[in-house]
Amino acid sequence: MSTDVGTRTTTTPAGRIGDSALRPDGTLKVTGEFAYASDLWHDDMVWGVTLRSPHPHARIRGIDITEALTVPGVTAVLTADDVPGENAVGLEHADQPVLASEFVRYEGEPVALVAADHPETARRAAARIRVDYEVLPAVTDPLRAMDEDAPPVHRPGNLVRHLQLRRGDPSVTAPVVVSLDFEVGMQDQAFLGPESGLAVPAEDGGVDLYVATQWLHVDQRQMCLALGMPSEKVRLHLAGVGGAFGGREDLSVHVHACLLALRTGRPVKMSYGREESFFGHVHRHPAWLTYEFGAERDGTLVYARARTVLDGGAYASSTAAVVGNAGTLGLGPYRIPNVAVDAYGVFTNNPPCGAMRGFGCVQAAFAHEALMDELADVVGVDRIAIRQLNGMREGDRNITGQVIDSAAPVAELLQIVSDLPLPAEREDEPDLRSLPGAVGNTTHGEGVVRGIGYAVTYKNVGFSEGFDDYSTARVRLEMTGGEAVATVHTAAAEVGQGLITVEQQICRTELGVERVVVHPKNTAVGSGGSTSASRQTYVTGGAVKAACEAVRAVVLERAALSLGREVAGLRLDGEKIVGGSGEVLAGLADVLGEDAVEETVEYRHRPTHAIDPETGQGDAHVQFAFSAHRAVVDVDVELGLVKVVALDTAQDVGKAINPDAVVGQIHGGSAQGMGLALMEEVVVTDGHVRNPSFTDYLIPTILDMPPMQVKVLEYADPHAPYGVRGVGEPPTISSGPAVAAAVRAACGRALRRVPIRPEHITGT
Amino acid sequence: MDFLQPTSWADALAARAERPDAVAIAGGTDVMVDLNFDRRRPGALLDLGRVTGLREWAVEDGAGGVGGGSTVRLGAGVPYARIIDDLGAQLPGLAMAARTVGSPQIRNRGTVGGNLGSASPAGDAHPPLLAAGAVIEVESAARGTRRIPATEFFTGVKRNALAGDELIAAVLVPVAAGPQQYCKVGTRNAMVIAVSAFACALHPDRKAVGTGIGSAAPTPRRAPEAEEFLAGELESAGLWESRGELPDGLARAFGERVAAAASPIDDVRGSAAYRRHSLSVMARRAATWAWAQYRNDPRKAA
């Protein structure tokens, strides 16, 4: 079989903690040789395709597959009746059918599957499946969906979660009051590698699934229930992942491909195209936010009130957890004594929404940062100064009453970005590419106004609200061909962020060896937890570190025994056992001989706790990561076109395990936040997606993204391995609001919705 | 699906006549998208990539142009990248439009002939062809060659004047006698389909103004009333001869007339009101830039 190209073992040149070790997949990706999940191939495989609902809401009166079965080359046509286990999957609640049976609740919901010897044959056959739909009225306005008399998308009603948070005096007043309504459009993760997987039926009656995903074990749990099979029969292997950003937390091809493989007895490949991908994963929740700040005349916050509604779409996915963040973190990194927050997630017949980088904080940050600017202007304080005045400091309590027990450098981050050099003024005869509209040749400088905006954020790292968040690592140390080799095996998904490199760096540092083999990621080892919530370097990094420590302890004990010394004075470095004063006492080869030392460890961060249902108070989160951005934009105020001239940032990462990778995350996250501010939106009308393509869902190009100045702070979190702090999400949260603020500054309009479209700037 | 690959123009015309179910394909930047998105299932693809003559251009004296000047005969299969490299001086408006097409890869593949075949209201090549007074040369095996002015070529949304057995051979574009400009609005700074677009050409040789509007009507179209207005005002103020400054009010009034000539719709890319507004801004600016070029033009032709 030639399938494991996406999960090949990898080694790279030396590099320990703090080095910018080269990533093993870097060159392969740049040269086009990296094997993504869409490159999976098996000699006798067939292709699976999905028939999806054209309606946002309908009752299925019947499905006739007769004609589809007659298409030559078709090997299977499956409907809900063919799901052997529970016909229900879901990240937090199993509320979504594997294949729709009685109702379809959103446009694009899977209804039937076809396997055939060619994908085109399968598609043609799928088009000949006759589904008898009774079209039903669709609930597509989330605010209307909250009404008591709104038709329920699910029984008993449309409320997924209401988070109520109360702190301090609910009736307090303040001399200065500012408020706003803000709306955030639906963003897509827009990962470049669409959903893909290959299911291979096994001789033991089980199935092996090679798939691009973010969390193998949560997929496995849902698949076992749907397939009616035990976990030892449902084995997952990570295939090459082309980006994720939260969009691969929910199942896509997983159960479908396995159903077809088990039915046909053939390996089955399923790969979505770009259009299907827009229907094949959840999006970022659109949000409607109403915020009010009360402050003293000097700008010191007295109270904050917020009401946030998130459109969860047709199924729960991770909506409840996103509401958790939008509520508990929804007022930003500020000290606010009196707080009332109500955050809601609701069902509609719109596309399901769930996890995306920034997870509930992104939407909230647009509102609280716009309002903070407004407050600054009303009280006549500089926009940096007002944030510094109200910014959290270490030891403060946040709005859930949790003590911030490590660095909270809000004021410093803002100072750094505001002190960075500003970009040069526009030249007299500028290159078109440096202007709004670029080679579209819409301005030679006419109408162009420069604006500057700032934003700051904080984001929880890891899973919150009492979730048992852990990762498992197996580390093995042995001599191979006269050289010490460490093998690290975790199920933690590498989705492009660089986890494989981090695992190698930790092994080298802890075991003092150069060669580290990263075992293919699969379910043969315990869960690594999700590659999300900026948590893998912390949690899986912590697990690898702990497993290395366990291996090292065994090795040193053996060495101590054979050397007749105390363990306490011994170290492992450069394949040598080293004594207290650096003297080499023995070679690692002498201690290990033919043996391998292997240890498997589960690592947990400090527990988090559920919040009080009445007050929202509690230690909900384990760690907080802070970042600030300054955006400089040139806006053609007559045409509403924007050129981001500079997007500079400062972020505290605790400890940069791999500095280049840290900066890469910050670049990418900033671009994604800027995309939401200016162009990225899945446009949904009456439950129908109107732009499911990269022709009309626009993501920033290299001409839209400026070079960045990135300042990385390393204030170690004493509770985290090596002091690390999650990196991936904060830049996505603070960059967009900074860009929006800069555009507001340039054009003088309130701009209470993102993405900001040209007509919002021109007012036409 | 059959894949037809004629190697000569005569064979291509014969195949076109024999296979009414065939879709002609040049660079494939439109057709392949339609196929991949399953919007079209033609019985055959008629690939014109091996008809080498289509990839040539030449300057022809006299004959074709409206004003009797020389004309570029642009083969239907010349890719945008070559228009940018080769024809910036002769066809500045079209070259500027070509620069805004897609990505470098798309500009290497895409052709003006293909753009005309698709006849999208958003086609980037169309406004400058309208403004320049281009003529499209089409041919069939049965009836030979006919020439269709660009103004008569676009007959509806993604429909053109081509008969079922005809292929586009070339576009005849008068060599610019004066400055030309092209502006295109999109919601990002590269690789974007036009939300609205505008081309203008000054024809000092005949004291005329040409215009072309994109993405703001069912078809690409001119703004004849705006053309006549601006040319007339320039004439009556003696500005063609004096090369004096273009009054800002005149440029603004021209922009308003261009906007009035559009019939835009609201769609996922932009609102009708914004399209109209942006046209007025682009037309004002384009006319101002073109006139500034004319004022500084060392050729005192007029």
Short mmCIF file of N, CA and C in Angstrom, two decimals, chain A residues 120 124 275 436-444 446-447 636 638-639 641-643 679 683 690-691 693-696 698-699 701 703-704 757-759 762 764, chain B residues 33 37-39 41 96 99-100 181-193 252 266-271 273-274 277-279 281-282 284-285 289:
data_model
loop_
_atom_site.label_atom_id
_atom_site.label_comp_id
_atom_site.label_asym_id
_atom_site.label_seq_id
_atom_site.Cartn_x
_atom_site.Cartn_y
_atom_site.Cartn_z
N GLU A 120 -16.31 11.08 -11.13
CA GLU A 120 -17.32 11.66 -12.03
C GLU A 120 -18.52 10.72 -12.14
N ARG A 124 -22.34 11.64 -11.11
CA ARG A 124 -23.48 11.49 -12.02
C ARG A 124 -24.54 10.60 -11.41
N GLU A 275 -15.89 24.12 -3.61
CA GLU A 275 -17.29 24.49 -3.37
C GLU A 275 -17.90 23.59 -2.29
N PRO A 436 -4.38 51.95 -2.52
CA PRO A 436 -5.65 51.23 -2.50
C PRO A 436 -6.13 50.98 -3.94
N GLY A 437 -6.55 49.76 -4.21
CA GLY A 437 -6.97 49.43 -5.58
C GLY A 437 -5.85 48.88 -6.44
N ALA A 438 -4.62 49.15 -6.05
CA ALA A 438 -3.42 48.59 -6.70
C ALA A 438 -3.48 48.74 -8.22
N VAL A 439 -3.16 47.68 -8.97
CA VAL A 439 -3.09 47.81 -10.43
C VAL A 439 -4.48 48.01 -11.04
N GLY A 440 -5.51 47.95 -10.23
CA GLY A 440 -6.83 48.36 -10.70
C GLY A 440 -6.85 49.82 -11.14
N ASN A 441 -5.76 50.55 -10.79
CA ASN A 441 -5.56 51.91 -11.31
C ASN A 441 -6.75 52.80 -10.99
N THR A 442 -7.19 52.73 -9.73
CA THR A 442 -8.36 53.52 -9.36
C THR A 442 -7.99 54.84 -8.71
N THR A 443 -6.77 54.95 -8.25
CA THR A 443 -6.32 56.26 -7.74
C THR A 443 -4.82 56.40 -7.98
N HIS A 444 -4.40 57.64 -8.17
CA HIS A 444 -2.98 57.96 -8.18
C HIS A 444 -2.63 58.77 -6.93
N GLU A 446 -5.50 60.42 -5.37
CA GLU A 446 -6.74 61.16 -5.11
C GLU A 446 -7.58 60.44 -4.06
N GLY A 447 -8.10 61.17 -3.12
CA GLY A 447 -9.03 60.60 -2.15
C GLY A 447 -8.40 59.73 -1.09
N ASP A 636 -8.92 54.95 0.19
CA ASP A 636 -9.48 55.83 -0.83
C ASP A 636 -10.91 56.11 -0.40
N GLU A 638 -13.15 58.03 -1.39
CA GLU A 638 -14.18 58.21 -2.42
C GLU A 638 -14.64 56.88 -3.00
N LEU A 639 -13.73 55.91 -3.05
CA LEU A 639 -14.09 54.61 -3.62
C LEU A 639 -14.24 53.53 -2.55
N LEU A 641 -11.88 51.89 -1.03
CA LEU A 641 -10.87 50.82 -1.14
C LEU A 641 -9.77 51.06 -0.11
N VAL A 642 -9.20 49.94 0.36
CA VAL A 642 -8.26 50.01 1.49
C VAL A 642 -6.95 49.33 1.11
N LYS A 643 -5.86 49.96 1.46
CA LYS A 643 -4.55 49.32 1.41
C LYS A 643 -3.98 49.35 2.83
N MET A 679 -12.56 41.76 4.08
CA MET A 679 -13.10 41.10 2.89
C MET A 679 -13.71 39.73 3.10
N VAL A 683 -21.41 34.85 2.47
CA VAL A 683 -22.66 35.60 2.38
C VAL A 683 -23.81 34.61 2.30
N ARG A 690 -24.13 32.19 -0.87
CA ARG A 690 -24.09 32.81 -2.21
C ARG A 690 -22.70 32.86 -2.82
N ASN A 691 -21.67 32.57 -2.04
CA ASN A 691 -20.31 32.72 -2.61
C ASN A 691 -19.40 31.56 -2.20
N SER A 693 -16.95 29.89 -3.21
CA SER A 693 -15.79 29.70 -4.09
C SER A 693 -14.76 30.76 -3.73
N PHE A 694 -13.51 30.52 -4.11
CA PHE A 694 -12.48 31.52 -3.89
C PHE A 694 -12.54 32.63 -4.94
N THR A 695 -13.50 32.54 -5.88
CA THR A 695 -13.73 33.67 -6.77
C THR A 695 -14.41 34.79 -6.01
N ASP A 696 -15.33 34.42 -5.12
CA ASP A 696 -16.14 35.43 -4.45
C ASP A 696 -16.00 35.41 -2.94
N LEU A 698 -13.26 36.14 -0.69
CA LEU A 698 -11.92 36.69 -0.90
C LEU A 698 -11.09 36.57 0.36
N ILE A 699 -9.87 36.07 0.20
CA ILE A 699 -8.90 36.07 1.29
C ILE A 699 -7.73 36.95 0.85
N THR A 701 -4.41 38.58 -0.43
CA THR A 701 -3.26 38.15 -1.24
C THR A 701 -2.02 38.86 -0.71
N LEU A 703 -0.51 41.14 -2.01
CA LEU A 703 -0.62 42.60 -2.20
C LEU A 703 -1.49 43.26 -1.14
N ASP A 704 -2.27 42.45 -0.43
CA ASP A 704 -3.13 43.00 0.62
C ASP A 704 -2.45 43.00 1.98
N ARG A 757 -17.20 46.82 3.83
CA ARG A 757 -17.25 46.79 2.36
C ARG A 757 -17.04 48.21 1.84
N PRO A 758 -16.62 48.30 0.56
CA PRO A 758 -16.38 49.65 0.00
C PRO A 758 -17.58 50.58 0.18
N GLU A 759 -18.79 50.04 0.02
CA GLU A 759 -19.97 50.92 0.11
C GLU A 759 -20.22 51.40 1.53
N THR A 762 -17.92 54.50 1.61
CA THR A 762 -18.37 55.64 0.79
C THR A 762 -19.76 56.09 1.19
N THR A 764 -22.48 54.77 0.09
CA THR A 764 -23.37 54.67 -1.09
C THR A 764 -23.91 53.26 -1.22
N VAL B 33 -13.21 26.47 -15.34
CA VAL B 33 -13.91 26.74 -14.07
C VAL B 33 -15.35 26.24 -14.18
N PHE B 37 -16.83 23.26 -11.86
CA PHE B 37 -17.96 23.52 -10.97
C PHE B 37 -19.23 22.83 -11.48
N ASP B 38 -19.09 22.06 -12.53
CA ASP B 38 -20.21 21.29 -13.07
C ASP B 38 -21.34 22.19 -13.57
N ARG B 39 -20.97 23.37 -14.06
CA ARG B 39 -22.00 24.25 -14.60
C ARG B 39 -22.25 23.94 -16.07
N ARG B 41 -21.71 20.81 -19.23
CA ARG B 41 -21.31 19.47 -19.65
C ARG B 41 -21.36 19.41 -21.17
N MET B 96 -3.48 47.99 -19.86
CA MET B 96 -3.78 48.28 -18.45
C MET B 96 -4.83 47.31 -17.92
N ARG B 99 -3.34 43.92 -17.23
CA ARG B 99 -2.59 43.85 -15.96
C ARG B 99 -3.47 43.49 -14.78
N THR B 100 -4.74 43.78 -14.87
CA THR B 100 -5.64 43.53 -13.72
C THR B 100 -6.27 42.14 -13.76
N GLN B 181 -7.10 55.20 -20.57
CA GLN B 181 -7.04 54.80 -19.15
C GLN B 181 -8.01 53.66 -18.90
N TYR B 182 -7.67 52.87 -17.92
CA TYR B 182 -8.57 51.80 -17.49
C TYR B 182 -8.51 51.72 -15.98
N CYS B 183 -9.68 51.66 -15.34
CA CYS B 183 -9.77 51.56 -13.88
C CYS B 183 -10.71 50.41 -13.54
N LYS B 184 -10.36 49.69 -12.50
CA LYS B 184 -11.19 48.56 -12.09
C LYS B 184 -11.26 48.49 -10.56
N VAL B 185 -12.47 48.44 -10.06
CA VAL B 185 -12.66 48.31 -8.61
C VAL B 185 -12.92 46.85 -8.25
N GLY B 186 -12.19 46.39 -7.25
CA GLY B 186 -12.46 45.08 -6.66
C GLY B 186 -12.29 45.21 -5.17
N THR B 187 -12.78 44.22 -4.41
CA THR B 187 -12.70 44.38 -2.96
C THR B 187 -11.43 43.82 -2.36
N ARG B 188 -10.47 43.46 -3.18
CA ARG B 188 -9.12 43.29 -2.67
C ARG B 188 -8.15 43.80 -3.72
N ASN B 189 -6.88 43.81 -3.39
CA ASN B 189 -5.95 44.57 -4.21
C ASN B 189 -5.30 43.78 -5.34
N ALA B 190 -5.70 42.53 -5.51
CA ALA B 190 -5.21 41.74 -6.64
C ALA B 190 -6.13 40.56 -6.82
N MET B 191 -6.07 39.92 -7.98
CA MET B 191 -6.82 38.69 -8.23
C MET B 191 -8.28 38.82 -7.86
N VAL B 192 -8.94 39.73 -8.51
CA VAL B 192 -10.33 39.98 -8.14
C VAL B 192 -11.14 40.23 -9.41
N ILE B 193 -12.38 39.77 -9.38
CA ILE B 193 -13.30 40.06 -10.48
C ILE B 193 -13.85 41.46 -10.27
N ARG B 252 -16.19 66.09 -13.50
CA ARG B 252 -17.22 65.59 -12.59
C ARG B 252 -18.53 65.33 -13.35
N ASP B 266 -27.63 44.74 -7.69
CA ASP B 266 -27.06 44.31 -6.41
C ASP B 266 -26.68 42.84 -6.55
N ASP B 267 -25.48 42.49 -6.20
CA ASP B 267 -25.15 41.07 -6.11
C ASP B 267 -24.11 40.88 -5.01
N VAL B 268 -23.59 39.65 -4.93
CA VAL B 268 -22.71 39.32 -3.82
C VAL B 268 -21.41 40.13 -3.86
N ARG B 269 -21.09 40.68 -5.02
CA ARG B 269 -19.84 41.43 -5.14
C ARG B 269 -20.00 42.91 -4.81
N GLY B 270 -21.20 43.42 -4.90
CA GLY B 270 -21.36 44.84 -4.63
C GLY B 270 -22.80 45.28 -4.86
N SER B 271 -23.09 46.48 -4.40
CA SER B 271 -24.45 47.00 -4.56
C SER B 271 -24.54 47.81 -5.84
N ALA B 273 -25.97 50.68 -6.12
CA ALA B 273 -25.68 52.09 -5.82
C ALA B 273 -24.18 52.33 -5.78
N TYR B 274 -23.43 51.38 -5.17
CA TYR B 274 -21.98 51.56 -5.12
C TYR B 274 -21.38 51.49 -6.52
N HIS B 277 -21.91 54.75 -8.14
CA HIS B 277 -21.05 55.76 -7.51
C HIS B 277 -19.59 55.58 -7.95
N SER B 278 -19.13 54.35 -7.91
CA SER B 278 -17.71 54.12 -8.23
C SER B 278 -17.42 54.46 -9.69
N LEU B 279 -18.41 54.24 -10.56
CA LEU B 279 -18.20 54.61 -11.96
C LEU B 279 -18.02 56.12 -12.11
N VAL B 281 -16.77 58.13 -9.96
CA VAL B 281 -15.44 58.50 -9.46
C VAL B 281 -14.36 58.07 -10.46
N MET B 282 -14.46 56.81 -10.91
CA MET B 282 -13.44 56.31 -11.84
C MET B 282 -13.43 57.12 -13.14
N ARG B 284 -14.41 60.21 -13.63
CA ARG B 284 -13.84 61.54 -13.39
C ARG B 284 -12.32 61.47 -13.34
N ARG B 285 -11.82 60.52 -12.57
CA ARG B 285 -10.36 60.42 -12.43
C ARG B 285 -9.71 60.02 -13.75
N TRP B 289 -6.84 62.04 -15.71
CA TRP B 289 -5.50 61.51 -16.00
C TRP B 289 -5.22 61.51 -17.50
#
